[in-house]
Coordinates of C-alpha atoms in Angstrom, one line a residue:
M101 CA 27.0 20.8 6.5
R102 CA 25.7 23.1 3.7
E103 CA 23.0 25.6 4.6
V104 CA 19.7 24.4 3.3
T105 CA 17.2 27.2 2.3
V106 CA 13.7 26.1 1.7
S107 CA 11.1 28.5 0.5
P108 CA 7.6 28.2 1.8
V109 CA 5.5 25.8 -0.2
D110 CA 1.8 26.5 -0.8
A111 CA -0.9 24.1 -1.8
Q112 CA -0.7 24.9 -5.5
Q113 CA 3.1 24.2 -5.6
S114 CA 2.6 20.9 -3.7
R115 CA -0.1 19.9 -6.2
A116 CA 2.2 20.8 -9.1
V117 CA 5.1 18.6 -7.8
A118 CA 2.7 15.7 -7.3
E119 CA 1.1 16.2 -10.7
A120 CA 4.5 16.3 -12.4
A121 CA 5.5 13.0 -10.8
R122 CA 2.4 11.0 -11.8
E123 CA 2.2 9.1 -15.0
Q124 CA 0.2 11.2 -17.4
D125 CA -0.8 8.7 -20.1
W126 CA -2.8 5.5 -20.2
R127 CA -1.1 3.4 -22.8
K128 CA -2.5 0.1 -21.6
P129 CA -6.0 -0.9 -20.6
S130 CA -6.9 -0.8 -16.9
F131 CA -9.8 -2.8 -15.5
A132 CA -10.1 -0.6 -12.3
R133 CA -10.0 2.6 -14.2
G134 CA -12.9 1.4 -16.3
L135 CA -14.9 0.9 -13.1
Y136 CA -14.8 4.6 -12.4
L137 CA -15.7 5.5 -15.9
G138 CA -18.7 3.2 -16.0
Q139 CA -16.9 0.8 -18.4
F140 CA -17.0 -2.7 -16.8
D141 CA -14.8 -4.8 -19.1
L142 CA -14.7 -8.2 -17.5
S143 CA -12.6 -9.6 -20.3
L144 CA -9.6 -7.8 -18.9
I145 CA -9.6 -10.1 -15.9
H146 CA -11.6 -13.2 -17.0
P147 CA -10.7 -15.9 -17.5
H148 CA -8.5 -15.3 -14.5
P149 CA -4.9 -14.9 -15.7
R150 CA -2.5 -17.5 -14.6
P151 CA 1.1 -17.1 -13.5
D152 CA 3.9 -17.7 -16.1
P153 CA 4.6 -21.4 -16.3
T154 CA 8.3 -20.7 -16.6
R155 CA 8.2 -19.2 -13.1
R156 CA 6.0 -21.8 -11.6
E157 CA 8.7 -24.4 -10.8
R158 CA 11.1 -21.8 -9.4
G159 CA 8.2 -20.3 -7.4
E160 CA 7.0 -23.6 -5.9
R161 CA 10.5 -24.7 -5.1
F162 CA 11.2 -21.4 -3.3
L163 CA 7.9 -21.6 -1.3
A164 CA 8.8 -25.1 -0.1
A165 CA 12.2 -23.8 1.1
L166 CA 10.6 -20.8 2.7
E167 CA 8.1 -22.9 4.6
S168 CA 10.9 -25.1 6.0
L169 CA 12.8 -22.0 7.1
L170 CA 9.7 -20.3 8.7
R171 CA 8.9 -23.3 10.7
D172 CA 12.1 -22.7 12.6
V173 CA 11.5 -19.0 13.2
D174 CA 10.9 -18.1 16.8
G175 CA 8.4 -15.3 16.5
A176 CA 8.2 -15.0 20.3
R177 CA 11.9 -14.3 20.4
I178 CA 11.5 -11.5 17.8
E179 CA 8.8 -10.0 19.9
R180 CA 10.7 -10.4 23.1
E181 CA 14.0 -9.1 21.9
S182 CA 12.6 -6.6 19.4
R183 CA 15.0 -7.8 16.8
I184 CA 15.1 -10.4 14.0
P185 CA 17.9 -12.8 14.9
D186 CA 21.0 -12.6 12.8
E187 CA 20.7 -16.3 11.9
T188 CA 17.3 -15.6 10.4
F189 CA 18.7 -12.9 8.2
E190 CA 21.4 -15.3 7.1
A191 CA 18.9 -18.2 6.5
L192 CA 16.8 -15.9 4.4
A193 CA 19.8 -14.9 2.4
A194 CA 20.8 -18.5 1.9
I195 CA 17.5 -19.4 0.2
G196 CA 17.6 -16.3 -2.0
A197 CA 14.8 -14.4 -0.2
F198 CA 16.4 -11.1 -0.7
G199 CA 16.4 -11.6 -4.4
M200 CA 12.9 -12.9 -5.0
K201 CA 11.9 -10.3 -7.5
I202 CA 15.4 -9.7 -8.9
P203 CA 15.8 -11.2 -12.4
V204 CA 17.8 -14.4 -12.7
E205 CA 20.4 -12.7 -14.9
Y206 CA 21.3 -10.4 -12.0
G207 CA 21.6 -13.2 -9.4
G208 CA 18.0 -13.2 -8.2
L209 CA 15.3 -15.8 -8.3
G210 CA 13.1 -14.0 -10.8
L211 CA 9.9 -15.1 -9.2
G212 CA 7.8 -12.2 -10.3
Q213 CA 5.1 -10.4 -8.4
Y214 CA 2.7 -13.4 -8.1
Y215 CA 5.1 -15.7 -6.3
Y216 CA 6.6 -12.8 -4.4
N217 CA 3.1 -12.1 -3.1
R218 CA 2.6 -15.8 -2.2
A219 CA 5.8 -15.8 -0.2
L220 CA 4.7 -12.7 1.7
V221 CA 1.3 -14.3 2.4
M222 CA 3.2 -17.1 4.1
I223 CA 5.5 -14.7 5.9
G224 CA 2.6 -12.6 7.0
S225 CA 1.1 -15.5 8.9
V226 CA 4.4 -16.0 10.9
N227 CA 5.9 -12.6 11.6
A228 CA 5.0 -9.2 10.1
S229 CA 8.5 -7.8 10.9
I230 CA 10.1 -10.3 8.5
G231 CA 7.6 -9.3 5.8
A232 CA 8.4 -5.6 6.4
L233 CA 12.2 -6.4 6.2
L234 CA 11.8 -8.1 2.8
S235 CA 9.2 -5.8 1.3
A236 CA 11.1 -2.6 2.3
H237 CA 14.2 -4.2 0.7
Q238 CA 12.6 -5.3 -2.6
S239 CA 9.4 -3.3 -3.1
V240 CA 10.8 0.2 -2.4
G241 CA 14.5 -0.4 -1.7
V242 CA 17.3 -0.6 -4.3
P243 CA 16.1 -3.6 -6.4
E244 CA 12.8 -2.3 -7.7
P245 CA 13.9 1.2 -8.8
L246 CA 17.0 -0.3 -10.6
V247 CA 15.0 -2.9 -12.4
L248 CA 12.6 -0.3 -13.6
A249 CA 14.9 2.7 -14.3
G250 CA 18.5 1.8 -13.7
T251 CA 21.2 1.5 -16.3
E252 CA 22.7 -1.8 -17.3
E253 CA 25.8 -0.9 -15.4
Q254 CA 23.9 -0.1 -12.2
K255 CA 22.0 -3.3 -12.4
R256 CA 25.1 -5.4 -12.8
Q257 CA 26.9 -3.5 -10.0
F258 CA 24.1 -3.5 -7.4
L259 CA 21.5 -6.2 -8.1
P260 CA 23.7 -9.2 -7.5
R261 CA 24.7 -7.8 -4.1
C262 CA 21.0 -7.2 -3.2
A263 CA 20.1 -10.7 -4.2
A264 CA 22.9 -12.1 -2.1
G265 CA 21.7 -10.3 1.0
A266 CA 22.9 -6.7 0.8
I267 CA 19.9 -5.2 2.6
S268 CA 18.6 -2.0 1.2
A269 CA 16.4 0.9 2.5
F270 CA 14.5 3.7 1.0
L271 CA 15.1 7.2 2.3
L272 CA 12.4 9.7 1.4
T273 CA 10.5 10.8 4.6
E274 CA 11.9 13.7 6.6
P275 CA 10.8 15.2 9.9
E276 CA 8.7 17.8 8.0
V277 CA 8.1 15.7 4.9
G278 CA 5.6 12.9 4.7
S279 CA 3.1 12.7 1.8
D280 CA 4.0 16.2 0.6
P281 CA 7.3 15.8 -1.3
A282 CA 7.3 19.4 -2.4
R283 CA 8.7 20.3 1.1
L284 CA 11.7 18.0 0.7
R285 CA 14.8 19.6 2.3
A286 CA 17.6 17.1 1.6
T287 CA 19.9 18.4 -1.1
A288 CA 22.3 16.8 -3.7
V289 CA 24.7 19.5 -4.9
P290 CA 26.7 18.6 -8.0
S291 CA 30.5 19.0 -7.8
E292 CA 32.2 21.5 -10.0
D293 CA 33.7 18.8 -12.2
G294 CA 30.4 16.9 -12.5
T295 CA 31.8 13.6 -11.2
E296 CA 29.7 13.4 -8.0
Y297 CA 26.9 14.8 -5.9
V298 CA 27.3 15.9 -2.3
L299 CA 24.2 14.9 -0.2
D300 CA 23.0 16.6 2.9
G301 CA 19.8 16.1 4.9
T302 CA 18.0 14.2 7.6
K303 CA 15.8 11.2 6.9
L304 CA 13.2 9.8 9.3
W305 CA 11.6 6.3 9.6
T306 CA 14.1 4.6 7.4
T307 CA 12.9 1.0 7.5
N308 CA 15.9 -1.3 7.3
G309 CA 18.1 1.8 7.7
V310 CA 19.8 0.5 10.7
V311 CA 21.0 -2.7 9.0
A312 CA 21.1 -1.5 5.4
E313 CA 24.2 -1.9 3.1
L314 CA 22.6 0.1 0.2
L315 CA 20.3 3.0 0.3
V316 CA 18.0 4.8 -2.2
V317 CA 18.1 8.4 -1.2
M318 CA 15.7 11.1 -2.5
A319 CA 17.3 14.6 -2.5
R320 CA 16.7 17.8 -4.3
V321 CA 19.3 18.8 -6.9
P322 CA 19.5 22.6 -7.3
K323 CA 18.8 23.9 -10.8
S324 CA 21.9 25.3 -12.5
D325 CA 23.8 25.4 -15.8
G326 CA 24.0 21.9 -17.1
H327 CA 21.6 20.6 -14.4
R328 CA 17.9 20.4 -14.8
G329 CA 17.6 19.9 -11.0
G330 CA 14.6 18.6 -9.1
I331 CA 14.0 15.8 -6.7
S332 CA 16.3 12.9 -7.7
A333 CA 17.1 9.3 -6.7
F334 CA 20.5 8.0 -5.8
V335 CA 22.0 4.7 -4.9
V336 CA 24.2 5.3 -1.9
E337 CA 26.5 3.0 0.1
A338 CA 25.3 3.0 3.6
D339 CA 28.8 3.1 5.1
S340 CA 29.8 6.2 3.2
P341 CA 31.5 8.8 5.3
G342 CA 29.0 11.3 6.6
I343 CA 26.1 8.9 7.0
T344 CA 25.0 8.3 10.6
V345 CA 22.1 6.3 11.9
H346 CA 21.4 8.2 15.2
R347 CA 18.5 6.3 16.6
R348 CA 16.6 3.1 16.1
N349 CA 12.9 4.0 16.3
A350 CA 10.4 1.9 18.3
F351 CA 6.8 1.4 17.4
M352 CA 3.5 -0.1 18.8
G353 CA 3.9 -3.0 16.4
L354 CA 6.5 -4.5 14.1
H355 CA 8.9 -4.8 17.0
G356 CA 11.5 -6.5 14.8
I357 CA 12.0 -3.9 12.2
E358 CA 15.3 -2.0 12.1
N359 CA 13.9 1.5 11.5
G360 CA 16.2 4.5 12.0
L361 CA 16.8 8.2 12.1
T362 CA 19.5 8.9 9.6
S363 CA 21.6 12.0 8.8
L364 CA 23.7 12.7 5.7
R365 CA 26.4 15.3 6.0
D366 CA 28.7 16.0 3.0
V367 CA 28.1 12.5 1.7
R368 CA 29.8 12.2 -1.7
V369 CA 28.1 10.0 -4.2
P370 CA 29.4 9.2 -7.7
A371 CA 27.4 10.8 -10.5
E372 CA 26.8 7.4 -12.1
N373 CA 24.8 6.4 -9.0
L374 CA 22.0 8.8 -10.1
I375 CA 18.9 6.6 -11.0
G376 CA 17.3 7.9 -14.2
R377 CA 17.7 11.6 -14.7
E378 CA 17.7 14.6 -12.4
G379 CA 14.2 15.5 -11.4
E380 CA 12.8 12.0 -12.0
G381 CA 13.1 10.8 -8.4
L382 CA 9.4 11.0 -7.5
K383 CA 8.3 9.6 -10.8
I384 CA 10.6 6.6 -10.3
A385 CA 9.3 6.2 -6.7
L386 CA 5.7 6.3 -7.8
T387 CA 6.3 3.9 -10.7
T388 CA 8.1 1.6 -8.2
L389 CA 5.1 1.7 -5.9
N390 CA 2.7 0.6 -8.7
A391 CA 3.7 -2.9 -8.0
G392 CA 5.6 -2.4 -4.8
R393 CA 2.4 -1.5 -2.9
L394 CA 1.1 -5.1 -3.5
A395 CA 3.4 -6.3 -0.7
I396 CA 1.1 -4.9 1.9
P397 CA -2.0 -6.6 0.7
A398 CA -0.1 -9.9 0.5
I399 CA 1.0 -9.6 4.2
C400 CA -2.6 -8.7 5.1
A401 CA -3.9 -11.8 3.3
G402 CA -1.5 -13.9 5.3
A403 CA -2.6 -12.4 8.5
G404 CA -6.2 -12.9 7.4
K405 CA -5.7 -16.6 6.7
W406 CA -4.1 -17.0 10.1
S407 CA -6.9 -15.1 11.8
L408 CA -9.4 -17.4 10.1
K409 CA -7.6 -20.5 11.3
I410 CA -7.5 -19.2 14.9
A411 CA -11.1 -18.0 14.9
R412 CA -12.3 -21.4 13.5
E413 CA -10.4 -23.5 15.9
W414 CA -11.1 -21.4 19.0
S415 CA -14.7 -20.9 18.3
R416 CA -15.3 -24.6 18.1
E417 CA -13.3 -25.3 21.3
R418 CA -14.6 -22.5 23.6
V419 CA -18.0 -23.3 25.0
Q420 CA -20.3 -20.7 26.6
W421 CA -24.0 -21.1 27.5
G422 CA -24.0 -24.7 26.5
R423 CA -22.7 -24.3 22.9
P424 CA -19.4 -23.5 21.2
V425 CA -19.1 -19.7 20.9
G426 CA -19.0 -20.0 17.1
E427 CA -22.6 -21.2 17.1
H428 CA -23.8 -18.0 18.8
A429 CA -25.0 -15.6 16.1
A430 CA -23.0 -12.7 17.4
V431 CA -19.8 -14.6 16.9
A432 CA -20.9 -16.4 13.8
H433 CA -21.3 -13.0 12.1
K434 CA -17.7 -12.2 12.8
I435 CA -16.5 -15.5 11.6
A436 CA -18.4 -15.1 8.4
F437 CA -16.9 -11.7 7.9
I438 CA -13.4 -13.0 8.5
A439 CA -13.8 -16.0 6.2
A440 CA -15.5 -14.1 3.3
T441 CA -13.1 -11.2 3.5
T442 CA -10.0 -13.4 3.6
F443 CA -11.2 -15.1 0.4
A444 CA -11.5 -11.7 -1.2
L445 CA -8.1 -10.5 0.1
E446 CA -6.4 -13.5 -1.5
A447 CA -8.4 -12.9 -4.7
V448 CA -7.3 -9.3 -4.9
V449 CA -3.7 -10.1 -4.2
D450 CA -3.5 -13.0 -6.7
L451 CA -5.2 -11.1 -9.5
S452 CA -3.2 -8.0 -9.0
G453 CA 0.1 -10.0 -8.8
V454 CA -0.6 -11.9 -12.1
L455 CA -1.6 -8.6 -13.8
A456 CA 1.6 -7.0 -12.7
D457 CA 3.7 -9.9 -14.1
E458 CA 1.8 -9.9 -17.4
D459 CA 2.7 -6.2 -17.9
R460 CA -0.1 -6.0 -20.5
K461 CA -2.4 -3.9 -18.2
D462 CA -1.9 -0.6 -16.4
I463 CA -2.3 -1.6 -12.8
R464 CA -1.6 1.7 -11.0
I465 CA -5.2 1.9 -9.8
E466 CA -5.5 -1.8 -9.1
A467 CA -2.3 -1.7 -6.9
A468 CA -3.4 1.4 -5.1
L469 CA -6.9 0.0 -4.5
A470 CA -5.4 -3.3 -3.3
K471 CA -3.1 -1.6 -0.8
M472 CA -5.8 0.8 0.5
W473 CA -8.7 -1.8 0.7
A474 CA -6.6 -4.7 2.0
S475 CA -5.0 -2.6 4.8
E476 CA -8.4 -1.5 6.0
M477 CA -10.0 -4.9 5.8
G478 CA -6.9 -6.6 7.3
W479 CA -7.1 -4.3 10.3
R480 CA -10.8 -5.1 10.7
I481 CA -10.1 -8.8 10.6
A482 CA -7.5 -8.5 13.2
D483 CA -9.8 -6.5 15.4
E484 CA -12.6 -9.0 15.1
L485 CA -10.3 -11.8 16.0
V486 CA -9.3 -10.1 19.2
Q487 CA -13.0 -9.7 20.0
V488 CA -13.8 -13.4 19.2
R489 CA -11.0 -14.4 21.5
G490 CA -12.3 -12.1 24.3
G491 CA -9.9 -11.6 27.2
R492 CA -7.5 -14.0 25.7
G493 CA -7.4 -11.8 22.6
F494 CA -6.2 -8.9 24.7
E495 CA -3.6 -11.0 26.5
T496 CA -0.1 -11.4 25.0
A497 CA 1.1 -14.8 23.6
A498 CA 3.9 -14.8 26.2
S499 CA 1.4 -14.4 29.1
L500 CA -0.8 -17.1 27.7
A501 CA 2.1 -19.5 27.4
A502 CA 3.4 -18.7 30.9
R503 CA 0.1 -20.0 32.3
G504 CA 0.1 -23.0 30.1
E505 CA -2.3 -22.0 27.3
R506 CA -1.8 -21.9 23.6
A507 CA 0.4 -18.9 22.7
V508 CA -2.0 -17.1 20.3
G509 CA -0.7 -13.6 19.6
A510 CA -3.9 -12.0 18.5
E511 CA -3.1 -8.7 20.1
Q512 CA 0.3 -8.7 18.4
V513 CA -1.3 -9.2 15.0
L514 CA -3.6 -6.2 15.7
R515 CA -0.6 -4.1 16.6
D516 CA 1.4 -5.2 13.7
M517 CA -1.4 -4.7 11.2
R518 CA -2.2 -1.2 12.2
I519 CA 0.8 0.3 10.4
N520 CA -0.5 -1.0 7.0
R521 CA -3.1 1.8 7.0
I522 CA -0.2 4.3 7.0
F523 CA 2.7 2.5 5.3
E524 CA 3.5 3.6 1.7
G525 CA 0.7 6.1 1.7
S526 CA -2.0 6.4 4.4
T527 CA -5.5 5.5 3.5
E528 CA -6.5 9.1 3.3
I529 CA -3.6 9.9 0.9
M530 CA -4.3 6.8 -1.1
R531 CA -7.9 7.9 -1.6
L532 CA -6.7 11.3 -2.9
L533 CA -4.2 9.6 -5.3
I534 CA -6.8 7.1 -6.6
A535 CA -9.4 9.9 -6.9
R536 CA -7.0 11.9 -9.0
E537 CA -6.6 8.9 -11.4
A538 CA -10.3 8.1 -11.3
V539 CA -11.3 11.6 -12.5
D540 CA -8.4 11.9 -14.9
A541 CA -10.6 11.5 -18.0
H542 CA -12.8 14.4 -16.7
L543 CA -9.9 16.7 -16.0
T544 CA -8.4 15.9 -19.4
A545 CA -11.8 16.8 -21.1
A546 CA -12.8 19.7 -18.9
G547 CA -9.6 20.8 -17.2
D548 CA -9.5 24.4 -18.5
L549 CA -13.3 24.7 -18.2
I550 CA -13.1 24.2 -14.4
D551 CA -9.8 26.0 -13.9
P552 CA -10.5 29.3 -12.1
H553 CA -7.3 30.8 -13.6
V554 CA -8.4 30.4 -17.2
D555 CA -10.0 33.4 -19.0
L556 CA -13.4 33.4 -20.7
A557 CA -11.9 32.7 -24.1
G558 CA -10.0 29.7 -22.8
K559 CA -13.2 28.4 -21.1
A560 CA -15.2 28.7 -24.3
K561 CA -12.6 26.7 -26.2
A562 CA -12.5 24.1 -23.3
A563 CA -16.3 23.9 -23.3
A564 CA -16.4 22.9 -27.0
S565 CA -13.8 20.1 -26.4
A566 CA -15.6 18.9 -23.2
S567 CA -19.0 18.8 -24.9
G568 CA -17.6 16.4 -27.5
F569 CA -16.2 14.0 -24.8
Y570 CA -19.4 14.0 -22.8
A571 CA -21.6 13.7 -25.8
R572 CA -19.9 10.4 -26.5
W573 CA -19.5 9.2 -22.9
L574 CA -22.7 10.0 -21.1
P575 CA -25.0 7.9 -23.4
Q576 CA -22.9 4.9 -22.6
L577 CA -24.0 5.2 -18.9
V578 CA -27.7 4.8 -19.6
A579 CA -27.8 1.0 -20.1
G580 CA -25.5 -1.9 -20.0
A581 CA -25.1 -5.7 -19.5
G582 CA -26.0 -5.3 -15.9
D583 CA -29.6 -4.6 -16.9
L584 CA -29.9 -7.9 -18.8
P585 CA -31.2 -10.8 -16.6
T586 CA -29.0 -13.3 -18.5
A587 CA -25.7 -11.4 -18.5
Y588 CA -22.7 -13.2 -17.0
D589 CA -24.7 -16.5 -16.7
E590 CA -21.5 -18.5 -17.0
F591 CA -20.9 -17.5 -13.4
G592 CA -24.0 -19.2 -12.2
A593 CA -25.0 -18.1 -8.7
L594 CA -22.5 -15.3 -8.9
A595 CA -23.9 -13.7 -12.0
P596 CA -26.2 -11.3 -10.1
H597 CA -23.2 -9.9 -8.3
L598 CA -21.4 -9.1 -11.5
R599 CA -24.5 -7.6 -13.0
Y600 CA -24.7 -5.4 -9.8
V601 CA -21.0 -4.4 -10.3
E602 CA -21.7 -3.4 -13.9
R603 CA -24.8 -1.3 -13.0
T604 CA -23.1 0.3 -10.0
S605 CA -20.0 1.1 -12.1
R606 CA -22.2 3.2 -14.4
K607 CA -24.0 4.7 -11.4
L608 CA -20.7 5.7 -9.8
A609 CA -19.5 7.3 -13.1
R610 CA -22.7 9.3 -13.3
A611 CA -22.3 10.4 -9.7
T612 CA -18.7 11.5 -10.4
F613 CA -19.9 13.5 -13.3
Y614 CA -22.6 15.2 -11.2
G615 CA -19.9 16.0 -8.7
M616 CA -17.7 17.6 -11.3
A617 CA -20.7 19.6 -12.7
R618 CA -21.7 20.7 -9.2
W619 CA -18.4 21.7 -7.7
Q620 CA -16.1 22.0 -10.8
G621 CA -12.7 23.1 -9.6
G622 CA -13.8 22.8 -6.0
L623 CA -14.2 19.1 -6.3
E624 CA -10.7 18.5 -5.0
A625 CA -11.7 20.0 -1.7
K626 CA -14.7 17.6 -1.4
Q627 CA -12.5 14.9 0.1
G628 CA -15.4 13.1 1.8
F629 CA -17.2 12.8 -1.6
L630 CA -14.0 11.6 -3.3
A631 CA -13.2 9.1 -0.6
R632 CA -16.6 7.5 -1.0
V633 CA -16.2 7.4 -4.8
V634 CA -12.8 5.6 -4.3
D635 CA -14.2 3.2 -1.7
I636 CA -17.1 2.2 -3.9
G637 CA -14.7 1.4 -6.7
A638 CA -12.6 -0.6 -4.3
E639 CA -15.6 -2.7 -3.3
L640 CA -16.5 -3.3 -7.0
F641 CA -13.0 -4.3 -7.8
A642 CA -12.9 -6.7 -4.8
V643 CA -16.2 -8.3 -5.8
S644 CA -15.0 -8.7 -9.4
A645 CA -11.8 -10.3 -8.4
T646 CA -13.6 -12.6 -5.9
C647 CA -16.1 -13.9 -8.5
V648 CA -13.4 -14.4 -11.1
R649 CA -11.3 -16.3 -8.6
A650 CA -14.2 -18.5 -7.5
A651 CA -14.9 -19.4 -11.2
M652 CA -11.3 -20.3 -11.7
I653 CA -11.2 -22.5 -8.6
A654 CA -14.4 -24.3 -9.7
A655 CA -12.9 -25.0 -13.1
E656 CA -9.5 -26.1 -11.8
Q657 CA -10.3 -27.7 -8.5
P658 CA -14.0 -28.9 -8.7
E659 CA -13.9 -30.4 -5.2
R660 CA -13.4 -26.8 -3.9
G661 CA -15.8 -25.1 -6.3
K662 CA -18.9 -25.2 -4.2
G663 CA -17.0 -23.7 -1.2
A664 CA -15.4 -21.0 -3.3
Y665 CA -18.8 -20.0 -4.7
Q666 CA -20.3 -19.8 -1.2
L667 CA -17.4 -17.7 0.1
A668 CA -17.6 -15.4 -3.0
D669 CA -21.4 -15.1 -2.7
T670 CA -21.3 -14.2 1.0
F671 CA -18.5 -11.7 0.4
A672 CA -20.4 -10.0 -2.5
D673 CA -23.5 -9.7 -0.3
Q674 CA -21.5 -8.1 2.5
S675 CA -19.8 -5.8 0.0
R676 CA -23.1 -4.8 -1.5
H677 CA -24.4 -3.5 1.8
R678 CA -21.2 -1.4 2.3
T679 CA -21.5 -0.1 -1.3
E680 CA -25.2 0.9 -0.9
R681 CA -24.3 2.8 2.2
L682 CA -21.5 4.6 0.5
L683 CA -23.7 5.5 -2.5
H684 CA -26.3 6.9 -0.2
E685 CA -23.7 8.9 1.7
L686 CA -22.3 10.5 -1.5
W687 CA -25.2 13.0 -1.2
H688 CA -26.5 12.5 2.3
N689 CA -23.8 13.0 4.9
T690 CA -22.5 15.2 7.7
D691 CA -19.4 16.4 5.8
A692 CA -20.1 20.1 5.9
A693 CA -21.1 20.0 9.6
D694 CA -18.1 17.9 10.4
E695 CA -15.8 20.4 8.7
R696 CA -17.3 23.4 10.5
L697 CA -17.0 21.7 13.8
A698 CA -13.4 20.7 13.2
A699 CA -12.5 24.3 12.3
R700 CA -14.0 25.5 15.6
V701 CA -12.1 22.8 17.4
L702 CA -8.9 24.0 15.8
D703 CA -9.7 27.5 16.7
G704 CA -9.9 26.5 20.4
R705 CA -13.6 27.2 20.9
Y706 CA -14.1 24.0 22.7
A707 CA -10.9 23.8 24.7
W708 CA -13.1 23.8 27.8
L709 CA -14.1 20.2 26.8
E710 CA -10.5 19.2 27.6
E711 CA -10.8 20.3 31.2
G712 CA -10.3 17.7 34.0
I713 CA -7.5 15.7 32.4
L714 CA -3.7 15.7 32.5
D715 CA -1.4 15.4 29.5
P716 CA 1.8 13.6 30.4
S717 CA 3.3 14.5 27.0
E718 CA 3.4 18.2 27.8
G719 CA 6.9 19.6 28.1
T720 CA 8.6 16.5 26.6
G721 CA 9.5 18.2 23.4
P722 CA 8.1 19.9 20.3
W723 CA 5.6 18.3 18.0
I724 CA 8.2 18.2 15.1
T725 CA 11.9 18.9 15.4
E726 CA 14.6 19.1 12.8
E727 CA 17.1 18.8 15.6
L728 CA 19.1 15.6 16.0
P729 CA 19.2 13.9 19.4
T730 CA 22.0 14.9 21.9
D731 CA 23.8 11.6 21.2
A732 CA 24.0 12.4 17.5
G733 CA 27.6 11.3 17.3
E734 CA 26.7 7.7 18.0
N735 CA 26.1 5.5 15.0
V736 CA 23.8 2.5 15.8
A737 CA 24.1 1.1 12.2
R738 CA 25.2 -2.5 12.1
R739 CA 26.0 -4.9 9.3
V740 CA 24.1 -8.3 9.6
I741 CA 25.1 -10.2 6.4
R742 CA 28.6 -9.9 5.2
P743 CA 30.0 -11.1 1.9
A744 CA 31.4 -14.7 1.9
D745 CA 35.0 -13.4 1.7
E746 CA 34.5 -11.4 4.9
A747 CA 32.6 -14.1 6.8

């Protein structure tokens, strides 16, 4: 193994790497970006865009085949054996599930994001591990990066294999690298003749890594003559000499996922397997996630719809104090939250999916908001379902079945849903990423003005530029359609909610400006403020999507129109209460006190508070280790689906 030397990385270097990887320009309109700028342009999403008719027949036909397959899936067996059965892998491959998003010309189904999301909604109601398998393969694995940035030769070489069932995995995370890629240690050293790269490193939490046939590996290419270097992406054959899957990791939920600890030692990869150019790996990964993140909201929507069904049926059946529990106000409030939020989840997923397929809007903020908001709300729905079910919510499906009751796995859904707040960017990281995009216009206008490293002459020049931007922008925030009592009247009873969104969008933009003026370059450290700014925008986006969806349903399915309006109306009311609280807490909060207290905790000043307990984890190992386990020679990788000529 080559010796890897990693220089210490400070905060400024980490920011520079992240900034270089993000898309710098806004070439297409973005509805969600406008919400943060006080520019509520409903025409960008209304009338609600519809899926491509050319994909509709393929999509509906696939969903019918998927439903038939999923009815035969034994979720209890997956939970019991902690493994998706090989026959399920094979059945999924047979109906083309591994090629849902791969274009038809490369052997896939070409369903697009909308029908891919619809499939994951259905899968999310049955077993989240199957959803994780397929989304890790198609949303961040080999197919999506190649569709977006691969050469024609790469597409023709690898995409048909992926569509046929060659499972793929994405290898970025390392023991010391999570959301800070500047610390990446894995290397890809070019050979002297330039025909290949030699990869070395250790990758952690490689979902599908145990069963993968193809890998996307992120590794750092050293800068040298003829090589621009930087973090780069490679397609790698999983059975290449030097690749070892040392361990299959186990988690509190998603018991069926095949997630491993993988090492690469002198792994030789052909130069033509480089995706894009050297140094573009993180940019490719982030571009992939613009749409790839939508898989998680889809799975959350599926779990929400299932939770609603269980809550409804159970709350009518279970009688306490002379009435079904659903008629008691305390439970009724939970049912209302589950129903209204599930409607909103589906609205956000469907709208974002169609926007992604149209490719006429920039959806980087929409996708990030959908992932962050849906994962938080999906978790709350699952938690409320457990509460509605009471003791039976805490009991496993297997235990319920063993004593003759309906095998409702509410506690499993709670465990499975928890990872969505961490997968593909934790909620905290997502808020920072979205906040960076939300204040991009301000940083572009006033970047040098608030940069502490710029001299006075530079600041004077920046001030002149910024004054021009704000002279045009700030007057637009004074008044808008939301102040007109007849605005958005075509939405009927939902019009007041859209007027509220428009007014609040301008209020949010003003608050962001005040924050910039108050803290200037220090704004990035005000993570509590930025998190609330992002969360307010997420609520406004969800309300907008929900109202637009309700109007579409009323127009296309009149028999459901009244119900859709009722669901949207209740959700918007619930959302408004959350939004008002967040607006108040922008300026009235305990952030400073919390941060002071946390610093003292970390200094050990309150260690006495921990007296009287025992910590069974002490002595079991370090917090983080780069060392491989003692049985590192064992390779637990296995091939599930083999080509037809090998079967």
